[in-house]
């Protein structure tokens, strides 16, 4: 059992941390973007790894919980502890330094509080690319992105956050600092503790710094919006694109017409790229080496796809502005979803070959529960669908509060039957602890609990997240 | 303390396994390619995951060690237990099935005993690439390659073995089967147990099957041998190549003239690619998307490098036969090394930006010990050097047996000072357990021991490998 932060404990922390580490206005730390949870705790923001270590050691000695806090953009409640003993909320917001940049080795060492957009900018400044990219990049911090192994738009080409990280510095549950800030591309000396910490959602330690891998910037980039004949045709188009352009495909997004309809209904306003919005649209992004022109390559791909009877219409961006307009649509579908108000949202992944079957069967399962609008869109190249269920027009999510759990279970059960995952990129947090227990192989849970017990015997690190 | 395999224990295993699982001629399992170690044990070769589970459970109940055995090609003694209680040597050689191939999702599920070359062939059969490639690919088995997180020639582009694997099936130390055979590209449900098992060298469980990720085959491939002005020029050439061709560079190997001299001295015979063998040669391999010609791209790259004063000569393969002749040289340098007989061989990696400095200082450090010939070659694109030290002409390795440890320590100390690794791709095995202790951050060792204790409390899995 953990203890609450007491006045005595706070006084103890105040004795080891400077005044600036304590926040007065802390409301923002206890709510999250969708207003689902309300947290609690004593918010401290250390400015160095040593200070983080001192805080965590004090918490461990006093058996006080530690909730690591990055940009607060997580969608599964990993940064919010609602109930139980009052914890220390440990914000990395004051550790934002780029410690070192190594242009000749395409690496960069940054502190955990660095904001993703600023890391992208720093990479661009030296002519490189930090390819991790997602909607919240203006506020998400790298420590949180790594702790949740964030995905986003470019996973197909560059992998998820884990694949962009070479090394970590982590404060462990007893306050020990593990210096694993390797800039090596190959290092087979012992267990992969880096990948264990990445995706552990702060339950095994606090990431304080990371060595990041940068990528070359493609010489020519381009985008196309393509009307495909259905999900199976979209997959065939992906295969065709891979065959021709290999790693040159940076993103491959599928969007159902429902997303466009929602944008029409509630905004934001957008410019329709195709004369008639088809049932299924693919947004493809390519980045090609020198000697190739992205727009020409996209024209060739489109013609081959037309020949193969996969597509019915398409438009290739003729300018950076048009490219941004395409991406504006994709990036604002979540905003339109928010305005409509989903009954239940899902971040699932499915083995690629069975995605079309899943998309066919999903609505049949949901029809057994009631009449809904389904907005299915996402990172098809990774098999990652955001499968969101909405009330019919005229009704609101509140009208379906009693069906919500049933809908969630139906979608997650189906994903599981298809050998899929119920958390493709958002993580487990506190929202999906029960799902993890329900769908995981028992041996996996046993191993996870054994590792948690071995590395955090007092259970202070992000208590209640991932594992109960 | 572990128990030896007794007659009673063997009888117990014979009661649960069919006759065919027991090997009569077992000498081959107890020696390794360089004749350094001699092993011992009862060799069993189960034909199914259930049989592996039964063997491991029996061993755990009786506290008998289990040494997992793949192709026997490891170079650090991970597959050989010389001393101590007689273990069960668990060979995966009868589990070689390709369980499933999924062309539309670029994945394949294979049993752990499948040989790398046969997996490459199977991928080619469906028009895909399994990019893991190394000298022993004709005999190395995928379970061992994953357990050691093998590297090889294409890590620069495709990553190491870990990056080619989506999921695992593993028999844990108590005999439990963990079914983690996910074919998903994105799955953020809990700790990354896959990457923990990969590279654990059989000390946390026995990999019995793997879901592998396949890649598109590049449309146009080509190679060039280029005389560079030194290691710094080689790195500048790499940067130039990345800038132009991005992921199109599949391999980027550096070779010192010493390797060519050794080939001249002891063979195998080869065709010299350049009129005059330079001090430093780069072998570059590219694989480009459709629309680009590899030979043209290499000509352009060479001209740009000439302009930048990085290179002095070069030849671009005009045929597949010439390409193979280039790679014959690179792949036979280890054979020439073997014939000469190194005093000490090292598999180190160094952050890319300091590789030239390391190459400059290394010989200065070794001169303090004596006069040696150094053959420095390897995967420069990954910062991975095979840094091997040989006697002067006329003397043999036996003449330097008393200097051997000193040489090893000098090279490893230097690599460590340069923030490098003393095992880039070969692993720790039993050879480098002391190095791991000497050079690791203490927090890393503490975590590794805690995890080992949590997942294998009786210490039966590959005893003495990685951790004492």
Tab-separated table of N, CA, C and O in Angstrom, chain A residues 315-380:
chain	number	residue	atom	x	y	z
A	315	UNK	N	-6.181	12.806	-57.031
A	315	UNK	CA	-5.570	14.103	-57.314
A	315	UNK	C	-4.216	14.170	-56.609
A	315	UNK	O	-4.084	13.727	-55.460
A	316	UNK	N	-3.241	14.639	-57.379
A	316	UNK	CA	-1.882	14.713	-56.845
A	316	UNK	C	-1.572	16.164	-56.508
A	316	UNK	O	-1.834	17.064	-57.322
A	317	UNK	N	-1.058	16.369	-55.314
A	317	UNK	CA	-0.800	17.740	-54.863
A	317	UNK	C	0.170	18.426	-55.825
A	317	UNK	O	1.227	17.877	-56.141
A	318	UNK	N	-0.190	19.628	-56.264
A	318	UNK	CA	0.642	20.371	-57.213
A	318	UNK	C	1.488	21.428	-56.509
A	318	UNK	O	2.279	22.122	-57.135
A	319	UNK	N	1.290	21.562	-55.223
A	319	UNK	CA	2.033	22.571	-54.461
A	319	UNK	C	2.082	22.133	-53.011
A	319	UNK	O	1.312	21.261	-52.595
A	320	UNK	N	2.976	22.784	-52.265
A	320	UNK	CA	3.046	22.470	-50.843
A	320	UNK	C	1.718	22.861	-50.167
A	320	UNK	O	1.248	22.158	-49.262
A	321	UNK	N	1.097	23.935	-50.657
A	321	UNK	CA	-0.175	24.371	-50.066
A	321	UNK	C	-1.254	23.306	-50.268
A	321	UNK	O	-2.034	23.011	-49.353
A	322	UNK	N	-1.264	22.710	-51.465
A	322	UNK	CA	-2.278	21.687	-51.724
A	322	UNK	C	-2.015	20.444	-50.869
A	322	UNK	O	-2.935	19.801	-50.369
A	323	UNK	N	-0.723	20.153	-50.706
A	323	UNK	CA	-0.344	19.017	-49.860
A	323	UNK	C	-0.833	19.252	-48.431
A	323	UNK	O	-1.390	18.364	-47.797
A	324	UNK	N	-0.625	20.456	-47.953
A	324	UNK	CA	-1.086	20.776	-46.599
A	324	UNK	C	-2.605	20.696	-46.496
A	324	UNK	O	-3.141	20.279	-45.467
A	325	UNK	N	-3.280	21.079	-47.588
A	325	UNK	CA	-4.748	21.017	-47.586
A	325	UNK	C	-5.218	19.557	-47.475
A	325	UNK	O	-6.203	19.269	-46.794
A	326	UNK	N	-4.515	18.652	-48.158
A	326	UNK	CA	-4.848	17.225	-48.033
A	326	UNK	C	-4.698	16.781	-46.573
A	326	UNK	O	-5.569	16.144	-46.011
A	327	UNK	N	-3.546	17.139	-45.993
A	327	UNK	CA	-3.265	16.685	-44.626
A	327	UNK	C	-4.158	17.380	-43.606
A	327	UNK	O	-4.445	16.830	-42.547
A	328	UNK	N	-4.625	18.588	-43.954
A	328	UNK	CA	-5.557	19.293	-43.074
A	328	UNK	C	-6.808	18.439	-42.841
A	328	UNK	O	-7.316	18.339	-41.725
A	329	UNK	N	-7.268	17.810	-43.932
A	329	UNK	CA	-8.463	16.965	-43.823
A	329	UNK	C	-8.180	15.798	-42.860
A	329	UNK	O	-8.911	15.581	-41.889
A	330	UNK	N	-7.103	15.102	-43.138
A	330	UNK	CA	-6.798	13.929	-42.303
A	330	UNK	C	-6.629	14.318	-40.836
A	330	UNK	O	-7.139	13.630	-39.938
A	331	UNK	N	-5.929	15.435	-40.623
A	331	UNK	CA	-5.630	15.805	-39.246
A	331	UNK	C	-6.825	16.413	-38.522
A	331	UNK	O	-6.819	16.491	-37.291
A	332	UNK	N	-7.836	16.831	-39.275
A	332	UNK	CA	-8.998	17.409	-38.612
A	332	UNK	C	-10.179	16.464	-38.484
A	332	UNK	O	-11.198	16.825	-37.895
A	333	UNK	N	-10.033	15.261	-38.986
A	333	UNK	CA	-11.094	14.275	-38.750
A	333	UNK	C	-11.246	14.022	-37.245
A	333	UNK	O	-12.373	14.004	-36.736
A	334	UNK	N	-10.143	13.879	-36.476
A	334	UNK	CA	-10.325	13.721	-35.024
A	334	UNK	C	-11.055	14.906	-34.385
A	334	UNK	O	-11.849	14.727	-33.467
A	335	UNK	N	-10.800	16.117	-34.888
A	335	UNK	CA	-11.486	17.293	-34.338
A	335	UNK	C	-12.995	17.221	-34.653
A	335	UNK	O	-13.828	17.476	-33.779
A	336	UNK	N	-13.318	16.853	-35.888
A	336	UNK	CA	-14.739	16.696	-36.253
A	336	UNK	C	-15.378	15.603	-35.387
A	336	UNK	O	-16.503	15.773	-34.885
A	337	UNK	N	-14.645	14.513	-35.185
A	337	UNK	CA	-15.148	13.443	-34.313
A	337	UNK	C	-15.478	13.991	-32.926
A	337	UNK	O	-16.487	13.651	-32.335
A	338	UNK	N	-14.541	14.833	-32.420
A	338	UNK	CA	-14.733	15.378	-31.088
A	338	UNK	C	-16.009	16.224	-31.037
A	338	UNK	O	-16.781	16.146	-30.084
A	339	UNK	N	-16.210	17.004	-32.095
A	339	UNK	CA	-17.393	17.873	-32.126
A	339	UNK	C	-18.688	17.059	-32.203
A	339	UNK	O	-19.690	17.426	-31.602
A	340	UNK	N	-18.660	15.974	-32.978
A	340	UNK	CA	-19.848	15.107	-33.047
A	340	UNK	C	-20.041	14.401	-31.701
A	340	UNK	O	-21.145	14.334	-31.175
A	341	UNK	N	-18.944	13.914	-31.136
A	341	UNK	CA	-19.014	13.216	-29.845
A	341	UNK	C	-19.224	11.722	-29.998
A	341	UNK	O	-20.351	11.271	-30.193
A	342	UNK	N	-18.161	10.973	-29.929
A	342	UNK	CA	-18.274	9.520	-30.130
A	342	UNK	C	-18.862	8.863	-28.887
A	342	UNK	O	-18.670	9.340	-27.766
A	343	UNK	N	-19.553	7.767	-29.105
A	343	UNK	CA	-19.998	6.953	-27.963
A	343	UNK	C	-18.795	6.179	-27.443
A	343	UNK	O	-18.571	6.065	-26.248
A	344	UNK	N	-18.012	5.674	-28.380
A	344	UNK	CA	-16.856	4.867	-28.004
A	344	UNK	C	-15.810	4.972	-29.107
A	344	UNK	O	-16.140	4.878	-30.290
A	345	UNK	N	-14.536	5.209	-28.719
A	345	UNK	CA	-13.445	5.340	-29.698
A	345	UNK	C	-12.458	4.201	-29.483
A	345	UNK	O	-12.216	3.815	-28.346
A	346	UNK	N	-11.897	3.722	-30.551
A	346	UNK	CA	-10.983	2.583	-30.443
A	346	UNK	C	-9.735	2.798	-31.265
A	346	UNK	O	-9.809	3.310	-32.382
A	347	UNK	N	-8.633	2.386	-30.691
A	347	UNK	CA	-7.326	2.495	-31.342
A	347	UNK	C	-6.825	1.072	-31.515
A	347	UNK	O	-6.120	0.541	-30.669
A	348	UNK	N	-7.261	0.446	-32.594
A	348	UNK	CA	-6.959	-0.979	-32.748
A	348	UNK	C	-5.985	-1.215	-33.896
A	348	UNK	O	-5.834	-0.385	-34.795
A	349	UNK	N	-5.309	-2.332	-33.855
A	349	UNK	CA	-4.561	-2.759	-35.038
A	349	UNK	C	-4.897	-4.205	-35.337
A	349	UNK	O	-5.262	-4.965	-34.443
A	350	UNK	N	-4.791	-4.522	-36.612
A	350	UNK	CA	-5.240	-5.799	-37.164
A	350	UNK	C	-4.152	-6.238	-38.140
A	350	UNK	O	-3.589	-5.389	-38.824
A	351	UNK	N	-3.849	-7.533	-38.226
A	351	UNK	CA	-2.910	-7.943	-39.275
A	351	UNK	C	-3.429	-7.466	-40.634
A	351	UNK	O	-4.626	-7.600	-40.928
A	352	UNK	N	-2.539	-6.912	-41.426
A	352	UNK	CA	-2.957	-6.253	-42.672
A	352	UNK	C	-3.895	-7.093	-43.525
A	352	UNK	O	-4.886	-6.583	-44.049
A	353	UNK	N	-3.576	-8.392	-43.645
A	353	UNK	CA	-4.328	-9.205	-44.611
A	353	UNK	C	-5.803	-9.347	-44.236
A	353	UNK	O	-6.619	-9.647	-45.094
A	354	UNK	N	-6.150	-9.154	-42.971
A	354	UNK	CA	-7.549	-9.332	-42.585
A	354	UNK	C	-8.282	-8.010	-42.301
A	354	UNK	O	-9.434	-8.024	-41.865
A	355	UNK	N	-7.621	-6.894	-42.587
A	355	UNK	CA	-8.269	-5.595	-42.379
A	355	UNK	C	-9.586	-5.482	-43.159
A	355	UNK	O	-10.615	-5.074	-42.600
A	356	UNK	N	-9.625	-5.855	-44.450
A	356	UNK	CA	-10.895	-5.707	-45.183
A	356	UNK	C	-12.024	-6.537	-44.554
A	356	UNK	O	-13.150	-6.056	-44.446
A	357	UNK	N	-11.683	-7.746	-44.112
A	357	UNK	CA	-12.695	-8.603	-43.482
A	357	UNK	C	-13.187	-7.963	-42.176
A	357	UNK	O	-14.391	-7.958	-41.890
A	358	UNK	N	-12.261	-7.406	-41.414
A	358	UNK	CA	-12.646	-6.733	-40.164
A	358	UNK	C	-13.597	-5.574	-40.448
A	358	UNK	O	-14.614	-5.398	-39.782
A	359	UNK	N	-13.250	-4.791	-41.460
A	359	UNK	CA	-14.071	-3.619	-41.793
A	359	UNK	C	-15.466	-4.047	-42.266
A	359	UNK	O	-16.452	-3.348	-42.040
A	360	UNK	N	-15.551	-5.232	-42.874
A	360	UNK	CA	-16.846	-5.737	-43.327
A	360	UNK	C	-17.685	-6.235	-42.137
A	360	UNK	O	-18.878	-5.955	-42.037
A	361	UNK	N	-17.037	-6.958	-41.230
A	361	UNK	CA	-17.779	-7.610	-40.141
A	361	UNK	C	-18.119	-6.641	-39.006
A	361	UNK	O	-19.143	-6.782	-38.348
A	362	UNK	N	-17.245	-5.658	-38.776
A	362	UNK	CA	-17.455	-4.724	-37.667
A	362	UNK	C	-18.876	-4.177	-37.589
A	362	UNK	O	-19.559	-4.328	-36.562
A	363	UNK	N	-19.363	-3.546	-38.676
A	363	UNK	CA	-20.718	-2.963	-38.625
A	363	UNK	C	-21.794	-4.018	-38.378
A	363	UNK	O	-22.798	-3.746	-37.710
A	364	UNK	N	-21.589	-5.235	-38.887
A	364	UNK	CA	-22.579	-6.306	-38.670
A	364	UNK	C	-22.701	-6.612	-37.168
A	364	UNK	O	-23.794	-6.833	-36.664
A	365	UNK	N	-21.549	-6.606	-36.476
A	365	UNK	CA	-21.571	-6.874	-35.038
A	365	UNK	C	-22.263	-5.741	-34.290
A	365	UNK	O	-23.022	-5.986	-33.351
A	366	UNK	N	-21.972	-4.519	-34.732
A	366	UNK	CA	-22.536	-3.358	-34.023
A	366	UNK	C	-24.037	-3.215	-34.265
A	366	UNK	O	-24.770	-2.743	-33.397
A	367	UNK	N	-24.485	-3.645	-35.442
A	367	UNK	CA	-25.927	-3.596	-35.731
A	367	UNK	C	-26.746	-4.389	-34.724
A	367	UNK	O	-27.920	-4.090	-34.485
A	368	UNK	N	-26.105	-5.414	-34.157
A	368	UNK	CA	-26.817	-6.220	-33.154
A	368	UNK	C	-27.110	-5.397	-31.897
A	368	UNK	O	-27.997	-5.730	-31.127
A	369	UNK	N	-26.316	-4.340	-31.710
A	369	UNK	CA	-26.507	-3.515	-30.510
A	369	UNK	C	-27.438	-2.330	-30.787
A	369	UNK	O	-28.265	-1.965	-29.964
A	370	UNK	N	-27.313	-1.768	-31.970
A	370	UNK	CA	-28.157	-0.617	-32.294
A	370	UNK	C	-27.730	0.017	-33.603
A	370	UNK	O	-26.895	-0.524	-34.341
A	371	UNK	N	-28.304	1.188	-33.875
A	371	UNK	CA	-27.993	1.877	-35.128
A	371	UNK	C	-26.942	2.958	-34.828
A	371	UNK	O	-27.184	3.840	-34.007
A	372	UNK	N	-25.819	2.884	-35.471
A	372	UNK	CA	-24.735	3.828	-35.197
A	372	UNK	C	-24.122	4.348	-36.491
A	372	UNK	O	-24.302	3.762	-37.548
A	373	UNK	N	-23.368	5.434	-36.336
A	373	UNK	CA	-22.508	5.873	-37.436
A	373	UNK	C	-21.076	5.490	-37.063
A	373	UNK	O	-20.638	5.757	-35.936
A	374	UNK	N	-20.372	4.871	-37.987
A	374	UNK	CA	-19.002	4.423	-37.709
A	374	UNK	C	-18.035	5.253	-38.532
A	374	UNK	O	-18.168	5.344	-39.749
A	375	UNK	N	-17.063	5.863	-37.858
A	375	UNK	CA	-16.003	6.534	-38.611
A	375	UNK	C	-14.718	5.717	-38.464
A	375	UNK	O	-14.093	5.711	-37.414
A	376	UNK	N	-14.397	5.007	-39.545
A	376	UNK	CA	-13.221	4.150	-39.553
A	376	UNK	C	-12.145	4.816	-40.412
A	376	UNK	O	-12.335	5.043	-41.598
A	377	UNK	N	-11.035	5.159	-39.785
A	377	UNK	CA	-9.951	5.820	-40.532
A	377	UNK	C	-8.654	5.484	-39.815
A	377	UNK	O	-8.665	4.964	-38.698
A	378	UNK	N	-7.551	5.790	-40.470
A	378	UNK	CA	-6.292	5.565	-39.749
A	378	UNK	C	-5.143	5.161	-40.632
A	378	UNK	O	-5.172	5.319	-41.863
A	379	UNK	N	-4.127	4.636	-39.944
A	379	UNK	CA	-2.842	4.356	-40.561
A	379	UNK	C	-2.882	2.963	-41.180
A	379	UNK	O	-2.360	2.005	-40.614
A	380	UNK	N	-3.504	2.844	-42.358
A	380	UNK	CA	-3.701	1.527	-42.951
A	380	UNK	C	-2.368	0.820	-43.171
A	380	UNK	O	-2.272	-0.401	-43.014
